[in-house]
Amino acid sequence: MEDYTPQLPDEDNLYEHYAFTVDKGQTPLRIDKYLMNFVENATRNKIQAAAKNGSVFVNNEPVKSNYKVKPFDAIRVLFAHPPFENLLVGEDIPLDVVYEDDTLLVVNKPAGMVVHPGHGNYSGTLINGLIYRFDNLPNNSSERPGLVHRIDKDTSGLLVVAKTEKAMAHLSLQFAEKTSEREYVAIVWGNMEADEGTIEGNIGRHPKNRLQNTVFFDDEADKGKPAITHYKVLERLGYVTLVSCKLETGRTHQIRVHMKHIGHTLFNDARYGGDKILKGTTFTKYKQFVDNCFKVLPRQALHAKTLGFKHPKTGKFMRFDTPVPDDMQQCIEKWKTYSKHQELE
C-alpha cells in the first residue's frame, strides 16, 4: 500500500459535516460511490476532492476515495469550516420584493445587507431572509439557495432569485451568455473625459492585496478573467461624475475595479481608495464638504438600478428599474449644489 499522509488542519478546527455507520449487510463498495448515496447534492468529483484533502475519515483514520466500505464502518466527513446548512438559518428579515411569481422573484437589496453567509457574516443576509420565506429554493453551483447572481454588501439594487430548478438553470444561462441586462449608477471621482466608452480588462485577484481585485493585461492577462464594462456620463458634477455602467460580464467588483483602472475610483469606495479626496482643491471648506458627503453616503456610490432578463416560463423579456436610494441621491444633490456654486465663482 502506498504511503498516504494527507495535509490536515488542526484537529481542533475541524467541523463534522456528515457521519454514518455502515449497515451490517453492506457489500464492499468504494467510499466515493457510497457517499454519493448518502450526501445530498454531492458529486463524485467533490467527494474525491474531499478525500484527497484528508477530509473523509473511516474509524477515525483518513482514507482515499477508493477505500472499500465494510459493515459497521464509522464514516465521518470533516472540514475546516462550519457546515453550510448550519449557517443557513431562516430569519424574518424584511425584503423589498418588487416582483414575484411562482418561478422567481426580484428583490431590491439595501446597502449594508450581505447576500449570502460567509466570512463572519452568518446572519442577517439576503439568503437568511429568503429561506425563512420560501421552502426548497434550488441551489446554484455554489450550493447557495436561489441565487442566480450577487452584488456586494455595500452596493444597493436589484437581484433576481430563482424559485425552481428550471428557473435557476434558465436564468444562470442568460447571465453566462450575456443576454441579461444590468445597468448600474455610480458616482466616480474626477471629471471623465469621454461622454461614453468601453472598458476591457481581465480581472483577477490582486497579488498583494487579497481583498482587492485588479486588471491584468499584456503578458499577465491570463491571470484574470475577461471583463467588459460600458459606461456613459449622466451628469458632470465638478470633481465627481455621475455615470451609468452596463455590464457585459459579471466579475467580482467589476465596476469598482474597472473604474479605478481608468483613474475614476468610485466615490467613498474604502476598499479601493475612494474614501480619500482624490480630486478637488486643498481648501478646508472643500474637505469639510467632502467629509459631509461621506457621512451622507457611508459606502461606495454604486446602485444596481436596472435588471432585465427573459422569463424562464413565458419567454417574455422583463425589465425592472428601481430609483437611486436616498443616501446616494442626497450625495448627488450636494454635489449638484456645490458644482453650481463653483460655476458662479
mmCIF file of N, CA, C and O in Angstrom, residues 99-173:
data_model
loop_
_atom_site.group_PDB
_atom_site.id
_atom_site.type_symbol
_atom_site.label_atom_id
_atom_site.label_comp_id
_atom_site.label_asym_id
_atom_site.label_seq_id
_atom_site.Cartn_x
_atom_site.Cartn_y
_atom_site.Cartn_z
ATOM 1 N N TYR A 99 -41.078 42.241 -7.491
ATOM 2 C CA TYR A 99 -41.869 41.376 -8.371
ATOM 3 C C TYR A 99 -41.756 39.947 -7.864
ATOM 4 O O TYR A 99 -40.698 39.527 -7.386
ATOM 5 N N GLU A 100 -42.849 39.194 -7.981
ATOM 6 C CA GLU A 100 -42.813 37.786 -7.591
ATOM 7 C C GLU A 100 -43.868 37.002 -8.339
ATOM 8 O O GLU A 100 -44.989 37.467 -8.540
ATOM 9 N N ASP A 101 -43.503 35.793 -8.780
ATOM 10 C CA ASP A 101 -44.479 34.835 -9.289
ATOM 11 C C ASP A 101 -44.046 33.453 -8.809
ATOM 12 O O ASP A 101 -43.208 33.349 -7.911
ATOM 13 N N ASP A 102 -44.605 32.388 -9.381
ATOM 14 C CA ASP A 102 -44.289 31.048 -8.869
ATOM 15 C C ASP A 102 -42.926 30.540 -9.337
ATOM 16 O O ASP A 102 -42.477 29.466 -8.924
ATOM 17 N N THR A 103 -42.255 31.315 -10.191
ATOM 18 C CA THR A 103 -40.981 30.891 -10.773
ATOM 19 C C THR A 103 -39.784 31.651 -10.201
ATOM 20 O O THR A 103 -38.702 31.086 -10.031
ATOM 21 N N LEU A 104 -39.972 32.926 -9.910
ATOM 22 C CA LEU A 104 -38.847 33.776 -9.492
ATOM 23 C C LEU A 104 -39.354 34.978 -8.704
ATOM 24 O O LEU A 104 -40.555 35.225 -8.622
ATOM 25 N N LEU A 105 -38.421 35.685 -8.117
ATOM 26 C CA LEU A 105 -38.740 36.987 -7.537
ATOM 27 C C LEU A 105 -37.575 37.935 -7.766
ATOM 28 O O LEU A 105 -36.431 37.505 -7.959
ATOM 29 N N VAL A 106 -37.871 39.226 -7.784
ATOM 30 C CA VAL A 106 -36.863 40.268 -7.934
ATOM 31 C C VAL A 106 -36.865 41.084 -6.653
ATOM 32 O O VAL A 106 -37.915 41.551 -6.206
ATOM 33 N N VAL A 107 -35.692 41.210 -6.051
ATOM 34 C CA VAL A 107 -35.541 41.892 -4.761
ATOM 35 C C VAL A 107 -34.702 43.143 -4.940
ATOM 36 O O VAL A 107 -33.694 43.134 -5.661
ATOM 37 N N ASN A 108 -35.090 44.210 -4.277
ATOM 38 C CA ASN A 108 -34.280 45.432 -4.215
ATOM 39 C C ASN A 108 -33.501 45.387 -2.906
ATOM 40 O O ASN A 108 -34.053 45.628 -1.831
ATOM 41 N N LYS A 109 -32.221 45.036 -2.977
ATOM 42 C CA LYS A 109 -31.388 44.857 -1.786
ATOM 43 C C LYS A 109 -30.875 46.202 -1.266
ATOM 44 O O LYS A 109 -30.320 46.981 -2.034
ATOM 45 N N PRO A 110 -31.036 46.451 0.027
ATOM 46 C CA PRO A 110 -30.484 47.699 0.567
ATOM 47 C C PRO A 110 -28.974 47.610 0.740
ATOM 48 O O PRO A 110 -28.416 46.506 0.895
ATOM 49 N N ALA A 111 -28.301 48.739 0.721
ATOM 50 C CA ALA A 111 -26.871 48.765 1.037
ATOM 51 C C ALA A 111 -26.688 48.285 2.468
ATOM 52 O O ALA A 111 -27.510 48.554 3.339
ATOM 53 N N GLY A 112 -25.606 47.527 2.710
ATOM 54 C CA GLY A 112 -25.319 47.033 4.050
ATOM 55 C C GLY A 112 -25.760 45.605 4.272
ATOM 56 O O GLY A 112 -25.313 44.965 5.217
ATOM 57 N N MET A 113 -26.634 45.086 3.405
ATOM 58 C CA MET A 113 -27.078 43.695 3.542
ATOM 59 C C MET A 113 -26.162 42.774 2.748
ATOM 60 O O MET A 113 -25.946 42.979 1.551
ATOM 61 N N VAL A 114 -25.621 41.766 3.416
ATOM 62 C CA VAL A 114 -24.801 40.759 2.749
ATOM 63 C C VAL A 114 -25.730 39.795 2.019
ATOM 64 O O VAL A 114 -26.811 39.462 2.516
ATOM 65 N N VAL A 115 -25.327 39.350 0.828
ATOM 66 C CA VAL A 115 -26.196 38.481 0.031
ATOM 67 C C VAL A 115 -26.229 37.063 0.583
ATOM 68 O O VAL A 115 -27.289 36.457 0.711
ATOM 69 N N HIS A 116 -25.073 36.496 0.934
ATOM 70 C CA HIS A 116 -25.053 35.116 1.433
ATOM 71 C C HIS A 116 -24.085 34.975 2.600
ATOM 72 O O HIS A 116 -23.118 35.736 2.712
ATOM 73 N N PRO A 117 -24.321 34.009 3.502
ATOM 74 C CA PRO A 117 -23.441 33.832 4.667
ATOM 75 C C PRO A 117 -22.011 33.503 4.266
ATOM 76 O O PRO A 117 -21.756 32.887 3.241
ATOM 77 N N GLY A 118 -21.083 33.906 5.131
ATOM 78 C CA GLY A 118 -19.668 33.610 4.925
ATOM 79 C C GLY A 118 -18.794 34.716 5.462
ATOM 80 O O GLY A 118 -19.254 35.835 5.685
ATOM 81 N N HIS A 119 -17.537 34.393 5.719
ATOM 82 C CA HIS A 119 -16.540 35.377 6.168
ATOM 83 C C HIS A 119 -17.034 36.212 7.353
ATOM 84 O O HIS A 119 -16.930 37.427 7.359
ATOM 85 N N GLY A 120 -17.644 35.535 8.323
ATOM 86 C CA GLY A 120 -18.060 36.238 9.529
ATOM 87 C C GLY A 120 -19.461 36.807 9.474
ATOM 88 O O GLY A 120 -19.975 37.303 10.474
ATOM 89 N N ASN A 121 -20.104 36.753 8.300
ATOM 90 C CA ASN A 121 -21.494 37.226 8.185
ATOM 91 C C ASN A 121 -22.414 36.019 8.101
ATOM 92 O O ASN A 121 -22.751 35.549 7.021
ATOM 93 N N TYR A 122 -22.818 35.506 9.260
ATOM 94 C CA TYR A 122 -23.611 34.283 9.283
ATOM 95 C C TYR A 122 -25.089 34.522 9.558
ATOM 96 O O TYR A 122 -25.864 33.592 9.647
ATOM 97 N N SER A 123 -25.477 35.774 9.713
ATOM 98 C CA SER A 123 -26.892 36.069 9.909
ATOM 99 C C SER A 123 -27.195 37.423 9.290
ATOM 100 O O SER A 123 -26.288 38.193 8.965
ATOM 101 N N GLY A 124 -28.484 37.691 9.113
ATOM 102 C CA GLY A 124 -28.893 38.966 8.543
ATOM 103 C C GLY A 124 -28.679 39.084 7.052
ATOM 104 O O GLY A 124 -28.801 40.170 6.494
ATOM 105 N N THR A 125 -28.377 37.973 6.398
ATOM 106 C CA THR A 125 -28.107 38.027 4.958
ATOM 107 C C THR A 125 -29.405 37.865 4.162
ATOM 108 O O THR A 125 -30.441 37.450 4.692
ATOM 109 N N LEU A 126 -29.314 38.178 2.877
ATOM 110 C CA LEU A 126 -30.470 38.010 1.996
ATOM 111 C C LEU A 126 -30.939 36.558 1.998
ATOM 112 O O LEU A 126 -32.143 36.280 2.050
ATOM 113 N N ILE A 127 -29.993 35.613 1.970
ATOM 114 C CA ILE A 127 -30.369 34.199 1.958
ATOM 115 C C ILE A 127 -31.095 33.818 3.239
ATOM 116 O O ILE A 127 -32.061 33.052 3.208
ATOM 117 N N ASN A 128 -30.661 34.336 4.391
ATOM 118 C CA ASN A 128 -31.383 34.058 5.641
ATOM 119 C C ASN A 128 -32.846 34.493 5.522
ATOM 120 O O ASN A 128 -33.762 33.804 5.974
ATOM 121 N N GLY A 129 -33.057 35.655 4.904
ATOM 122 C CA GLY A 129 -34.415 36.154 4.702
ATOM 123 C C GLY A 129 -35.201 35.327 3.707
ATOM 124 O O GLY A 129 -36.405 35.100 3.870
ATOM 125 N N LEU A 130 -34.525 34.849 2.663
ATOM 126 C CA LEU A 130 -35.192 34.063 1.620
ATOM 127 C C LEU A 130 -35.641 32.694 2.136
ATOM 128 O O LEU A 130 -36.771 32.258 1.871
ATOM 129 N N ILE A 131 -34.763 32.005 2.882
ATOM 130 C CA ILE A 131 -35.128 30.645 3.317
ATOM 131 C C ILE A 131 -36.155 30.677 4.453
ATOM 132 O O ILE A 131 -36.816 29.681 4.711
ATOM 133 N N TYR A 132 -36.287 31.827 5.123
ATOM 134 C CA TYR A 132 -37.378 31.982 6.089
ATOM 135 C C TYR A 132 -38.711 32.056 5.341
ATOM 136 O O TYR A 132 -39.725 31.524 5.786
ATOM 137 N N ARG A 133 -38.682 32.685 4.199
ATOM 138 C CA ARG A 133 -39.900 32.961 3.432
ATOM 139 C C ARG A 133 -40.270 31.828 2.480
ATOM 140 O O ARG A 133 -41.445 31.603 2.198
ATOM 141 N N PHE A 134 -39.267 31.117 1.954
ATOM 142 C CA PHE A 134 -39.533 30.086 0.949
ATOM 143 C C PHE A 134 -38.907 28.755 1.342
ATOM 144 O O PHE A 134 -37.784 28.712 1.830
ATOM 145 N N ASP A 135 -39.637 27.666 1.071
ATOM 146 C CA ASP A 135 -39.101 26.322 1.270
ATOM 147 C C ASP A 135 -38.518 25.808 -0.046
ATOM 148 O O ASP A 135 -39.005 26.143 -1.123
ATOM 149 N N ASN A 136 -37.484 25.010 0.075
ATOM 150 C CA ASN A 136 -36.947 24.264 -1.071
ATOM 151 C C ASN A 136 -36.506 25.129 -2.244
ATOM 152 O O ASN A 136 -36.774 24.808 -3.413
ATOM 153 N N LEU A 137 -35.824 26.227 -1.969
ATOM 154 C CA LEU A 137 -35.234 27.002 -3.062
ATOM 155 C C LEU A 137 -34.136 26.167 -3.712
ATOM 156 O O LEU A 137 -33.384 25.467 -3.025
ATOM 157 N N PRO A 138 -33.990 26.224 -5.030
ATOM 158 C CA PRO A 138 -32.944 25.435 -5.697
ATOM 159 C C PRO A 138 -31.558 25.995 -5.389
ATOM 160 O O PRO A 138 -31.396 27.201 -5.228
ATOM 161 N N ASN A 139 -30.569 25.112 -5.295
ATOM 162 C CA ASN A 139 -29.198 25.549 -5.062
ATOM 163 C C ASN A 139 -28.515 25.886 -6.379
ATOM 164 O O ASN A 139 -28.737 25.225 -7.393
ATOM 165 N N ASN A 140 -27.660 26.915 -6.350
ATOM 166 C CA ASN A 140 -26.837 27.195 -7.519
ATOM 167 C C ASN A 140 -25.580 26.334 -7.459
ATOM 168 O O ASN A 140 -25.457 25.458 -6.600
ATOM 169 N N SER A 141 -24.631 26.573 -8.355
ATOM 170 C CA SER A 141 -23.428 25.735 -8.416
ATOM 171 C C SER A 141 -22.573 25.843 -7.162
ATOM 172 O O SER A 141 -21.753 24.977 -6.882
ATOM 173 N N SER A 142 -22.767 26.917 -6.389
ATOM 174 C CA SER A 142 -22.041 27.079 -5.123
ATOM 175 C C SER A 142 -22.899 26.680 -3.930
ATOM 176 O O SER A 142 -22.563 26.988 -2.793
ATOM 177 N N GLU A 143 -24.004 25.984 -4.209
ATOM 178 C CA GLU A 143 -24.926 25.487 -3.176
ATOM 179 C C GLU A 143 -25.524 26.619 -2.346
ATOM 180 O O GLU A 143 -25.704 26.500 -1.148
ATOM 181 N N ARG A 144 -25.823 27.730 -3.015
ATOM 182 C CA ARG A 144 -26.471 28.855 -2.349
ATOM 183 C C ARG A 144 -27.905 28.967 -2.862
ATOM 184 O O ARG A 144 -28.124 29.221 -4.050
ATOM 185 N N PRO A 145 -28.871 28.784 -1.976
ATOM 186 C CA PRO A 145 -30.281 28.699 -2.395
ATOM 187 C C PRO A 145 -30.777 29.941 -3.116
ATOM 188 O O PRO A 145 -30.661 31.058 -2.600
ATOM 189 N N GLY A 146 -31.310 29.723 -4.323
ATOM 190 C CA GLY A 146 -31.999 30.779 -5.047
ATOM 191 C C GLY A 146 -31.137 31.757 -5.812
ATOM 192 O O GLY A 146 -31.615 32.431 -6.727
ATOM 193 N N LEU A 147 -29.869 31.861 -5.468
ATOM 194 C CA LEU A 147 -29.038 32.926 -6.031
ATOM 195 C C LEU A 147 -28.621 32.649 -7.468
ATOM 196 O O LEU A 147 -27.953 31.653 -7.757
ATOM 197 N N VAL A 148 -28.986 33.556 -8.361
ATOM 198 C CA VAL A 148 -28.559 33.498 -9.753
ATOM 199 C C VAL A 148 -27.311 34.353 -9.940
ATOM 200 O O VAL A 148 -26.407 34.020 -10.695
ATOM 201 N N HIS A 149 -27.257 35.477 -9.218
ATOM 202 C CA HIS A 149 -26.094 36.365 -9.243
ATOM 203 C C HIS A 149 -26.054 37.078 -7.895
ATOM 204 O O HIS A 149 -26.906 36.848 -7.036
ATOM 205 N N ARG A 150 -25.056 37.920 -7.675
ATOM 206 C CA ARG A 150 -24.932 38.603 -6.395
ATOM 207 C C ARG A 150 -24.433 40.017 -6.622
ATOM 208 O O ARG A 150 -23.908 40.329 -7.692
ATOM 209 N N ILE A 151 -24.618 40.868 -5.614
ATOM 210 C CA ILE A 151 -23.993 42.190 -5.603
ATOM 211 C C ILE A 151 -23.341 42.381 -4.247
ATOM 212 O O ILE A 151 -23.693 41.719 -3.274
ATOM 213 N N ASP A 152 -22.373 43.276 -4.177
ATOM 214 C CA ASP A 152 -21.593 43.467 -2.956
ATOM 215 C C ASP A 152 -22.453 43.979 -1.806
ATOM 216 O O ASP A 152 -23.501 44.613 -2.017
ATOM 217 N N LYS A 153 -21.972 43.732 -0.598
ATOM 218 C CA LYS A 153 -22.674 44.149 0.617
ATOM 219 C C LYS A 153 -23.103 45.617 0.562
ATOM 220 O O LYS A 153 -24.251 45.961 0.845
ATOM 221 N N ASP A 154 -22.190 46.503 0.213
ATOM 222 C CA ASP A 154 -22.480 47.933 0.269
ATOM 223 C C ASP A 154 -22.950 48.510 -1.062
ATOM 224 O O ASP A 154 -22.980 49.727 -1.237
ATOM 225 N N THR A 155 -23.304 47.637 -1.994
ATOM 226 C CA THR A 155 -23.965 48.064 -3.226
ATOM 227 C C THR A 155 -25.454 47.789 -3.056
ATOM 228 O O THR A 155 -25.840 46.725 -2.575
ATOM 229 N N SER A 156 -26.272 48.752 -3.426
ATOM 230 C CA SER A 156 -27.722 48.569 -3.346
ATOM 231 C C SER A 156 -28.250 48.148 -4.712
ATOM 232 O O SER A 156 -27.567 48.293 -5.721
ATOM 233 N N GLY A 157 -29.491 47.630 -4.721
ATOM 234 C CA GLY A 157 -30.131 47.400 -6.002
ATOM 235 C C GLY A 157 -30.715 46.032 -6.245
ATOM 236 O O GLY A 157 -30.909 45.237 -5.318
ATOM 237 N N LEU A 158 -30.987 45.747 -7.514
ATOM 238 C CA LEU A 158 -31.829 44.631 -7.928
ATOM 239 C C LEU A 158 -31.099 43.304 -8.096
ATOM 240 O O LEU A 158 -30.010 43.246 -8.663
ATOM 241 N N LEU A 159 -31.755 42.253 -7.599
ATOM 242 C CA LEU A 159 -31.292 40.880 -7.755
ATOM 243 C C LEU A 159 -32.471 40.011 -8.149
ATOM 244 O O LEU A 159 -33.576 40.184 -7.617
ATOM 245 N N VAL A 160 -32.254 39.045 -9.053
ATOM 246 C CA VAL A 160 -33.293 38.070 -9.360
ATOM 247 C C VAL A 160 -32.978 36.782 -8.597
ATOM 248 O O VAL A 160 -31.828 36.365 -8.490
ATOM 249 N N VAL A 161 -34.015 36.171 -8.036
ATOM 250 C CA VAL A 161 -33.890 34.941 -7.250
ATOM 251 C C VAL A 161 -34.743 33.864 -7.907
ATOM 252 O O VAL A 161 -35.918 34.098 -8.216
ATOM 253 N N ALA A 162 -34.152 32.685 -8.130
ATOM 254 C CA ALA A 162 -34.881 31.576 -8.757
ATOM 255 C C ALA A 162 -35.608 30.755 -7.698
ATOM 256 O O ALA A 162 -35.040 30.446 -6.648
ATOM 257 N N LYS A 163 -36.860 30.381 -7.991
ATOM 258 C CA LYS A 163 -37.641 29.572 -7.050
ATOM 259 C C LYS A 163 -37.751 28.116 -7.475
ATOM 260 O O LYS A 163 -38.218 27.279 -6.702
ATOM 261 N N THR A 164 -37.335 27.815 -8.713
ATOM 262 C CA THR A 164 -37.382 26.432 -9.203
ATOM 263 C C THR A 164 -36.049 26.075 -9.854
ATOM 264 O O THR A 164 -35.287 26.948 -10.250
ATOM 265 N N GLU A 165 -35.791 24.764 -9.961
ATOM 266 C CA GLU A 165 -34.559 24.289 -10.608
ATOM 267 C C GLU A 165 -34.493 24.769 -12.059
ATOM 268 O O GLU A 165 -33.449 25.194 -12.542
ATOM 269 N N LYS A 166 -35.636 24.710 -12.749
ATOM 270 C CA LYS A 166 -35.686 25.121 -14.153
ATOM 271 C C LYS A 166 -35.354 26.603 -14.288
ATOM 272 O O LYS A 166 -34.595 27.021 -15.175
ATOM 273 N N ALA A 167 -35.924 27.413 -13.400
ATOM 274 C CA ALA A 167 -35.654 28.859 -13.438
ATOM 275 C C ALA A 167 -34.183 29.143 -13.145
ATOM 276 O O ALA A 167 -33.577 30.004 -13.785
ATOM 277 N N MET A 168 -33.609 28.397 -12.197
ATOM 278 C CA MET A 168 -32.190 28.579 -11.858
ATOM 279 C C MET A 168 -31.320 28.310 -13.081
ATOM 280 O O MET A 168 -30.430 29.099 -13.422
ATOM 281 N N ALA A 169 -31.580 27.195 -13.755
ATOM 282 C CA ALA A 169 -30.777 26.838 -14.933
ATOM 283 C C ALA A 169 -30.964 27.858 -16.057
ATOM 284 O O ALA A 169 -29.988 28.296 -16.682
ATOM 285 N N HIS A 170 -32.194 28.251 -16.309
ATOM 286 C CA HIS A 170 -32.528 29.170 -17.403
ATOM 287 C C HIS A 170 -31.906 30.546 -17.164
ATOM 288 O O HIS A 170 -31.257 31.125 -18.051
ATOM 289 N N LEU A 171 -32.082 31.069 -15.963
ATOM 290 C CA LEU A 171 -31.559 32.406 -15.650
ATOM 291 C C LEU A 171 -30.031 32.417 -15.603
ATOM 292 O O LEU A 171 -29.382 33.344 -16.095
ATOM 293 N N SER A 172 -29.452 31.369 -15.019
ATOM 294 C CA SER A 172 -27.987 31.288 -14.936
ATOM 295 C C SER A 172 -27.366 31.281 -16.323
ATOM 296 O O SER A 172 -26.319 31.899 -16.557
ATOM 297 N N LEU A 173 -28.024 30.595 -17.259
ATOM 298 C CA LEU A 173 -27.529 30.540 -18.636
ATOM 299 C C LEU A 173 -27.574 31.925 -19.280
ATOM 300 O O LEU A 173 -26.656 32.318 -20.005
#
